[in-house]
Amino acid sequence: MAKVKFNEITKQFGTNKPAVSNLNLEITDKEFMVLVGPSGCGKTTTLRMLAGLETPTTGTITVDDDDITRLPPKDRDIAMVFQSYALYPHMTVRDNLAFGLKNLTLSTPQKVIVSLLKLLAYTLLFSVFYAFGYILDSFILRSPGVVFFSAITLSFVIAWIVYPELRKNIEYFVLKFSIGIPGIHDYINQLEEIETRVKQTAEILEIEELLNRKPKQLSGGQRQRVAVGRAIIRDPKVFLMDEPLSNLDAKLRNSTRAELAELQSKLQTTTLYVTHDQVEAMTLGHRIAVMNKGVIEQLGTPSEVYNKPRTAFVAGFIGAPPTNLVKGELTKQGKQLLIRVNEGSFIKIPSDYPNPDLLENHIGNEVIIGFRPEQVEILSIKDSNSITGTVTFTESIGSSTIIFVNLFGSEVRLSEIGHKPRKIGSEIHFRFSGAQTHLFDEKSGISLENHDFSVH
Ligand code: ATP
């Protein structure tokens, strides 16, 4: 169980504008929360404050109602996955995974005894090689010499260097042998526990066959899995992920994204994930917090944020291609509400717009009308409710085409399934429904609609 709460958090670096301002955010137990926003909006700073790598200027952060604002990172029971993976290059995958778990160490006298015992074990081993080599040399080469002894010893030394497992097993054997020494028993239990956890984690992430490799022998995707493994092996209260997929190529990013979502739902660990990629946010987050200039502009499920953007910024940020935003003055002719874009150029507000009464107070004001490229209906002929623009460019993106249109001097994009030929410079007629029309105040950028928006 882990519920995270940011209470009125502000972070200011020097005399600059605050990187994060009065941030309130509650992440519920087991939730996958995504912080999304453009570069420099304060996402990483927010994440680092939860990790304990930055201290808020004001405000508090609680985990399960315990104030952790000033607790050092190691005492927070929070694990972080970085964009750079941050793996130790000289360690094997097994050791990288185990690293965070190794907190029980031997005292100096225990280490001295274990080292002496190791020395004894190696001396015994070499004595056995020597005896065996001596016998073979005497009987096969018929002269006591060093040929077999050297060959056996050399093979062992090579194996000892190449296979860290061999070293471990010898050490383990010596430790077992030293079980009577106080404290060694606990240490062995800990090693066994670590080995079990490493195996379980490797199984979950399907990296069992990579355990003895070093990071440089892994692909980007495999490194990313190990980095995730290092976080999950600790079974922390909270996972923090800072753009963990951004170093992967597009195809791998898609498949790893799906794996991450599956993993989080299996482990049920409260997660805060930071990305500037809105597709990642929409596909991974149970809820997403859209940040801009240090504040959360909207918090909601992916569907709420997509269908009911609270601000023009959110409408423009979420969706690919982004929502078309056209500025103009809200006017009324008879019963018809219109946006006057230029002198003599109007966009009619669809007659099925659900909240026309809400707009009455804004008549005469500068507003922004938003409509999504994929929600327009392209018409073959003009009608009284259609909007007409001029095709400036088309772009095929697999199963559909993006049509760039000049609409009264502004560029808008329309998305159409398939690949109909369209002449540059030709007229195009389209419409969108009232339910898919978004209106925002031009100055504040806030929606004129009366949805139950949330920013906390
Ligand atoms: P990106 O996606 O590019 O990583 P971000 O949304 O994570 O961006 P932050 O890294 O949180 O943004 O930075 C927010 C603001 O705080 C930026 O203007 C940045 O320059 C500033 N900032 C971050 N860390 C420091 C620091 N240590 N000292 C001074 N300014 C900082």
XYZ file of C-alpha atoms and ligand atoms in Angstrom:
487
model
C 0.000 0.000 0.000
C 1.494 3.364 -1.016
C -0.319 6.619 -1.541
C 1.809 9.580 -2.567
C 0.781 13.177 -2.008
C 2.441 16.387 -3.142
C 1.064 19.259 -1.049
C 1.565 22.803 -2.340
C 5.033 21.974 -3.646
C 7.154 24.771 -5.076
C 10.737 24.397 -6.257
C 12.815 27.405 -7.178
C 16.416 27.202 -8.374
C 18.232 30.408 -7.402
C 16.336 33.497 -8.465
C 14.863 31.873 -11.589
C 11.129 31.450 -12.108
C 9.974 28.442 -10.054
C 10.560 25.157 -11.902
C 7.457 23.823 -10.100
C 4.727 26.062 -8.612
C 2.172 25.150 -5.951
C 1.881 21.599 -7.186
C -0.808 19.436 -5.617
C -1.004 15.862 -6.776
C -2.272 12.686 -5.187
C -1.203 9.331 -6.585
C -3.426 6.590 -5.235
C -2.272 3.153 -4.161
C -1.287 0.901 -7.123
C -1.883 3.742 -9.576
C 0.217 4.286 -12.711
C 0.449 8.071 -12.862
C 2.127 9.746 -15.823
C 3.495 13.288 -15.697
C 3.601 14.575 -19.251
C 4.580 17.916 -20.674
C 7.074 19.697 -22.921
C 10.767 20.003 -22.155
C 11.484 22.249 -19.176
C 7.957 22.140 -17.700
C 9.170 20.735 -14.363
C 8.429 16.996 -14.688
C 11.869 15.715 -13.744
C 12.171 18.200 -10.883
C 8.856 16.878 -9.487
C 10.057 13.286 -9.776
C 13.441 14.098 -8.217
C 11.727 15.741 -5.251
C 9.809 12.526 -4.613
C 13.033 10.519 -4.949
C 14.779 12.818 -2.464
C 17.301 14.096 -5.014
C 15.941 17.657 -4.747
C 14.429 19.394 -1.741
C 11.249 21.422 -2.285
C 11.526 25.140 -1.546
C 8.094 24.990 0.091
C 5.428 22.331 0.582
C 5.441 18.742 1.754
C 5.476 15.290 0.205
C 3.872 12.375 2.002
C 3.876 8.634 1.342
C 1.067 6.890 3.193
C 0.622 10.044 5.271
C 4.263 9.961 6.454
C 6.060 13.210 5.702
C 9.136 12.268 3.645
C 9.981 15.770 2.394
C 13.400 15.873 4.074
C 14.142 12.160 4.320
C 17.357 11.031 2.553
C 16.745 9.020 -0.649
C 17.959 5.736 0.863
C 15.299 5.869 3.586
C 12.359 6.422 1.229
C 11.713 2.894 -0.070
C 11.395 4.346 -3.561
C 13.172 2.923 -6.625
C 13.971 4.953 -9.714
C 14.632 3.959 -13.323
C 16.601 6.573 -15.248
C 16.689 7.317 -18.970
C 20.418 6.486 -18.976
C 19.756 3.091 -17.254
C 22.645 3.884 -14.824
C 23.999 0.316 -14.807
C 27.472 -0.420 -13.428
C 29.526 -1.286 -16.542
C 32.053 -3.495 -14.727
C 29.375 -5.644 -13.073
C 27.426 -8.523 -14.546
C 23.656 -8.287 -14.904
C 23.344 -10.528 -11.836
C 25.512 -8.178 -9.757
C 23.765 -5.102 -11.117
C 20.436 -6.586 -10.049
C 21.752 -7.655 -6.655
C 23.559 -4.386 -5.976
C 20.683 -2.552 -4.332
C 19.946 -5.508 -2.075
C 23.403 -5.985 -0.607
C 23.137 -4.145 2.649
C 24.329 -6.833 5.052
C 28.113 -6.927 5.102
C 30.678 -8.838 7.085
C 32.669 -7.214 9.873
C 36.462 -6.872 9.395
C 37.373 -9.894 11.600
C 34.770 -11.998 9.742
C 36.235 -10.835 6.396
C 39.765 -11.756 7.544
C 38.632 -15.238 8.597
C 36.708 -15.796 5.361
C 39.712 -14.577 3.311
C 42.027 -16.951 5.166
C 39.592 -19.778 4.579
C 39.419 -18.849 0.891
C 43.204 -18.921 0.740
C 43.146 -22.322 2.375
C 40.497 -23.537 -0.096
C 42.546 -22.369 -3.090
C 45.727 -23.908 -1.638
C 43.900 -27.190 -1.190
C 42.530 -26.982 -4.712
C 45.989 -26.347 -6.177
C 47.414 -29.206 -4.100
C 44.808 -31.499 -5.593
C 45.680 -30.249 -9.115
C 49.329 -30.711 -8.396
C 48.860 -34.250 -7.084
C 46.614 -35.157 -10.019
C 49.013 -33.551 -12.545
C 51.999 -35.234 -10.899
C 50.315 -38.640 -11.150
C 49.314 -38.086 -14.787
C 52.754 -36.784 -15.691
C 54.403 -39.797 -14.016
C 52.153 -42.391 -15.596
C 51.508 -40.985 -19.049
C 54.635 -39.004 -19.837
C 56.591 -41.366 -17.611
C 58.546 -38.565 -16.092
C 57.397 -36.480 -13.154
C 56.995 -33.040 -14.670
C 54.677 -30.102 -14.840
C 52.832 -30.568 -18.162
C 49.495 -31.911 -16.855
C 49.712 -29.886 -13.676
C 50.227 -26.690 -15.692
C 47.446 -27.555 -18.142
C 44.930 -28.286 -15.367
C 45.920 -25.216 -13.369
C 45.846 -22.936 -16.420
C 42.367 -24.214 -17.391
C 41.176 -23.547 -13.858
C 42.622 -20.019 -13.804
C 41.004 -19.224 -17.179
C 37.669 -20.612 -15.983
C 38.048 -18.638 -12.748
C 38.533 -15.401 -14.732
C 35.860 -16.055 -17.364
C 33.138 -17.506 -15.144
C 32.279 -15.282 -12.197
C 29.867 -18.042 -11.184
C 32.804 -20.330 -10.444
C 34.352 -17.744 -8.134
C 31.000 -17.275 -6.427
C 30.509 -20.991 -5.935
C 33.937 -21.378 -4.397
C 33.279 -18.429 -2.108
C 29.891 -19.883 -1.236
C 31.473 -23.246 -0.481
C 33.999 -21.577 1.846
C 31.256 -19.611 3.553
C 29.239 -22.790 4.112
C 32.352 -24.283 5.572
C 32.642 -21.303 7.948
C 29.070 -21.504 9.153
C 30.177 -21.836 12.774
C 31.597 -18.276 12.767
C 29.096 -15.856 14.359
C 27.191 -13.805 11.770
C 28.165 -15.955 8.787
C 24.890 -17.838 8.934
C 22.898 -14.603 8.480
C 25.212 -13.579 5.676
C 24.655 -16.886 3.853
C 20.897 -16.540 4.301
C 21.115 -13.070 2.827
C 23.144 -14.323 -0.167
C 20.570 -17.072 -0.759
C 17.729 -14.566 -0.501
C 19.517 -12.283 -3.000
C 20.027 -15.188 -5.393
C 16.339 -16.132 -5.151
C 15.258 -12.526 -5.738
C 17.658 -12.160 -8.688
C 16.249 -15.350 -10.235
C 12.630 -14.265 -9.682
C 13.294 -10.812 -11.161
C 15.149 -12.282 -14.123
C 12.217 -14.634 -14.699
C 9.662 -11.801 -14.574
C 11.682 -9.809 -17.093
C 12.730 -12.859 -19.121
C 16.434 -12.071 -18.847
C 17.601 -15.307 -17.183
C 20.047 -16.039 -19.985
C 21.673 -12.594 -19.616
C 22.596 -12.826 -15.937
C 26.315 -13.409 -16.517
C 26.746 -10.726 -19.172
C 28.061 -7.219 -18.647
C 26.005 -4.173 -19.768
C 28.172 -3.570 -22.842
C 27.202 -7.054 -24.094
C 23.485 -6.132 -24.050
C 21.223 -4.390 -26.541
C 19.498 -1.133 -25.554
C 16.241 -2.976 -24.843
C 17.988 -5.549 -22.690
C 19.796 -2.828 -20.720
C 16.491 -1.133 -20.156
C 15.047 -4.358 -18.745
C 17.965 -4.739 -16.380
C 17.456 -1.133 -15.227
C 13.795 -1.919 -14.535
C 14.878 -5.136 -12.839
C 17.120 -3.190 -10.490
C 14.096 -1.207 -9.399
C 11.636 -4.092 -9.037
C 14.017 -6.427 -7.207
C 13.835 -4.138 -4.193
C 10.059 -4.460 -4.066
C 9.789 -0.750 -3.229
C 6.690 1.154 -2.190
C 6.919 3.414 -5.241
C 8.535 3.216 -8.680
C 9.774 6.367 -10.345
C 10.566 6.271 -14.036
C 12.183 9.165 -15.862
C 11.731 8.732 -19.627
C 12.965 5.127 -19.396
C 12.126 4.331 -23.030
C 13.612 7.340 -24.752
C 16.887 5.640 -25.720
C 15.088 2.840 -27.585
C 14.200 2.826 -31.264
C 10.543 3.322 -32.186
C 9.629 -0.347 -32.618
C 11.300 -1.462 -29.416
C 9.772 1.460 -27.571
C 6.289 0.274 -28.517
C 6.845 -3.301 -27.402
C 8.673 -2.290 -24.203
C 5.896 0.167 -23.393
C 3.357 -2.638 -23.500
C 5.614 -4.798 -21.319
C 5.976 -2.016 -18.763
C 2.216 -1.587 -18.533
C 1.774 -5.335 -18.066
C 4.540 -5.448 -15.476
C 3.038 -2.634 -13.447
C -0.380 -4.255 -13.457
C 1.205 -7.531 -12.337
C 3.305 -5.963 -9.571
C 0.637 -3.417 -8.557
C 3.267 -0.958 -7.372
C 2.358 2.723 -7.222
C 4.245 4.341 -10.118
C 5.098 7.873 -11.190
C 6.314 7.963 -14.783
C 7.701 11.045 -16.515
C 7.653 11.562 -20.271
C 7.374 14.290 -22.864
C 5.761 11.773 -25.243
C 2.003 12.097 -25.140
C 1.469 8.711 -26.838
C 3.402 7.058 -24.026
C 1.351 8.995 -21.477
C -1.970 8.063 -23.083
C -1.131 4.372 -23.378
C 0.538 3.842 -19.998
C -1.219 6.085 -17.510
C -4.217 5.158 -15.421
C -4.327 8.934 -14.998
C -2.127 11.560 -16.551
C -1.094 14.957 -15.235
C -0.362 17.393 -18.037
C 2.255 19.940 -16.919
C 3.127 23.261 -18.438
C 5.490 25.899 -17.055
C 5.692 24.310 -13.616
C 1.966 23.765 -13.050
C -0.429 20.911 -13.698
C -2.928 22.133 -16.271
C -5.103 19.030 -16.133
C -5.261 15.750 -14.280
C -7.484 12.978 -15.545
C -7.801 9.646 -17.267
C -6.412 9.550 -20.802
C -9.950 9.637 -22.146
C -10.931 12.689 -20.051
C -7.834 14.587 -21.100
C -8.403 13.696 -24.762
C -12.142 14.350 -24.880
C -12.440 17.230 -22.436
C -9.236 19.256 -22.498
C -9.276 21.824 -19.699
C -7.027 24.284 -21.526
C -5.997 25.086 -25.076
C -2.478 23.952 -24.148
C -3.739 20.490 -23.155
C -5.831 20.264 -26.336
C -2.790 21.153 -28.419
C -0.397 18.879 -26.525
C -2.447 15.693 -26.392
C -3.175 14.001 -29.696
C -1.179 13.373 -32.839
C -1.573 15.377 -34.960
C -2.512 17.925 -32.288
C -5.906 19.586 -31.951
C -6.398 22.423 -34.422
C -6.688 25.718 -32.561
C -8.048 28.770 -34.371
C -8.404 32.187 -32.729
C -11.312 34.535 -33.335
C -14.066 36.618 -31.795
C -17.166 34.881 -30.517
C -20.198 36.475 -32.191
C -23.851 35.727 -32.740
C -25.992 36.250 -35.821
C -29.629 35.581 -34.942
C -29.455 32.283 -33.090
C -26.250 31.134 -34.782
C -23.028 31.322 -32.745
C -19.923 31.989 -34.831
C -16.228 32.583 -34.512
C -15.121 35.573 -36.560
C -11.580 34.640 -37.596
C -11.005 37.581 -39.963
C -13.129 40.284 -41.446
C -15.770 38.295 -43.359
C -14.362 34.841 -42.378
C -16.477 32.836 -39.939
C -16.511 29.353 -38.442
C -20.004 28.329 -37.403
C -20.342 26.680 -34.012
C -22.181 23.427 -34.823
C -25.913 23.577 -34.076
C -25.624 20.448 -31.894
C -23.052 22.141 -29.620
C -24.149 20.910 -26.178
C -23.629 24.068 -24.078
C -24.594 27.134 -26.140
C -25.958 28.929 -23.038
C -22.504 28.876 -21.443
C -21.177 30.909 -24.344
C -23.647 33.784 -24.022
C -21.469 35.607 -21.457
C -18.471 35.432 -23.766
C -19.985 36.972 -26.868
C -17.664 39.700 -28.122
C -14.632 38.073 -26.458
C -11.564 36.647 -28.158
C -11.727 32.852 -27.977
C -9.990 29.807 -29.408
C -11.944 27.089 -31.164
C -10.423 23.614 -31.147
C -11.245 20.529 -33.206
C -9.283 17.334 -33.642
C -7.965 16.332 -37.101
C -9.298 12.788 -36.738
C -12.766 13.950 -35.672
C -13.656 15.949 -38.760
C -15.888 14.660 -41.520
C -14.583 15.541 -44.968
C -17.418 16.237 -47.390
C -17.490 15.823 -51.132
C -19.736 18.863 -51.567
C -20.181 22.096 -49.682
C -23.290 22.503 -47.524
C -24.674 25.237 -45.292
C -22.856 23.915 -42.212
C -19.569 22.967 -43.767
C -16.284 24.843 -43.429
C -14.158 25.397 -46.518
C -10.374 25.684 -46.696
C -7.629 25.184 -49.262
C -5.368 22.125 -49.425
C -1.707 23.149 -49.055
C 0.001 19.800 -48.557
C -0.768 16.129 -47.938
C 1.211 13.576 -45.972
C 0.561 9.857 -46.034
C 1.055 8.111 -42.683
C 0.367 4.458 -43.421
C -3.360 3.787 -43.286
C -4.371 7.441 -43.331
C -3.490 10.807 -44.827
C -2.916 14.111 -43.060
C -4.244 16.988 -45.139
C -2.755 20.402 -44.373
C -5.349 23.088 -44.991
C -5.224 26.860 -45.088
C -8.281 27.993 -43.169
C -8.707 31.760 -43.297
C -4.931 32.252 -43.024
C -4.356 29.664 -40.261
C -2.964 26.204 -40.901
C -5.158 23.319 -39.753
C -4.734 19.592 -40.269
C -7.403 17.075 -41.165
C -6.964 13.354 -41.006
C -8.586 11.044 -43.535
C -8.567 7.249 -43.681
C -7.003 6.001 -46.921
C -5.190 7.889 -49.639
C -7.558 9.924 -51.806
C -5.669 12.066 -54.291
C -6.023 15.763 -53.374
C -4.782 18.603 -55.527
C -2.696 21.269 -53.823
C -4.688 24.500 -54.029
C -8.052 22.731 -54.312
C -10.940 23.501 -51.963
C -11.817 21.073 -49.203
C -15.085 21.043 -47.256
C -15.409 19.576 -43.793
C -17.376 19.708 -40.562
C -17.162 18.492 -37.004
C -19.854 17.781 -34.454
C -20.807 19.986 -31.517
C -19.675 17.333 -29.035
C -16.221 17.461 -30.587
C -15.952 21.244 -30.543
C -13.771 22.782 -27.834
C -13.842 26.448 -26.924
C -11.286 28.269 -24.790
C -10.843 31.777 -23.497
C -8.072 33.332 -25.592
C -6.312 35.095 -22.681
C -6.366 32.421 -19.975
C -6.538 29.452 -22.361
C -9.149 27.879 -20.063
C -12.124 25.968 -21.461
C -15.435 27.772 -21.652
C -17.218 24.494 -21.094
C -18.521 23.361 -17.774
C -16.872 20.004 -17.337
C -15.831 18.725 -13.953
C -12.149 19.438 -14.509
C -9.518 18.483 -12.028
C -5.964 19.635 -11.559
C -5.252 17.753 -8.294
P 12.978 17.683 -19.826
O 11.849 16.880 -20.434
O 13.738 18.481 -20.834
O 13.848 16.875 -18.916
P 11.502 18.680 -17.565
O 10.062 18.959 -17.774
O 11.841 17.421 -16.874
O 12.288 18.823 -18.920
P 12.984 19.952 -15.463
O 14.240 19.202 -15.694
O 12.170 19.592 -14.294
O 12.073 19.922 -16.760
O 13.364 21.502 -15.389
C 12.389 22.497 -15.099
C 13.095 23.853 -15.093
O 14.000 23.918 -14.004
C 13.908 24.111 -16.349
O 13.773 25.466 -16.682
C 15.333 23.823 -15.926
O 16.247 24.598 -16.648
C 15.305 24.207 -14.463
N 16.247 23.404 -13.660
C 16.203 22.077 -13.460
N 17.204 21.674 -12.660
C 17.913 22.796 -12.342
C 19.055 23.063 -11.532
N 19.682 22.086 -10.877
N 19.483 24.336 -11.437
C 18.848 25.344 -12.082
N 17.756 25.175 -12.854
C 17.281 23.921 -12.983
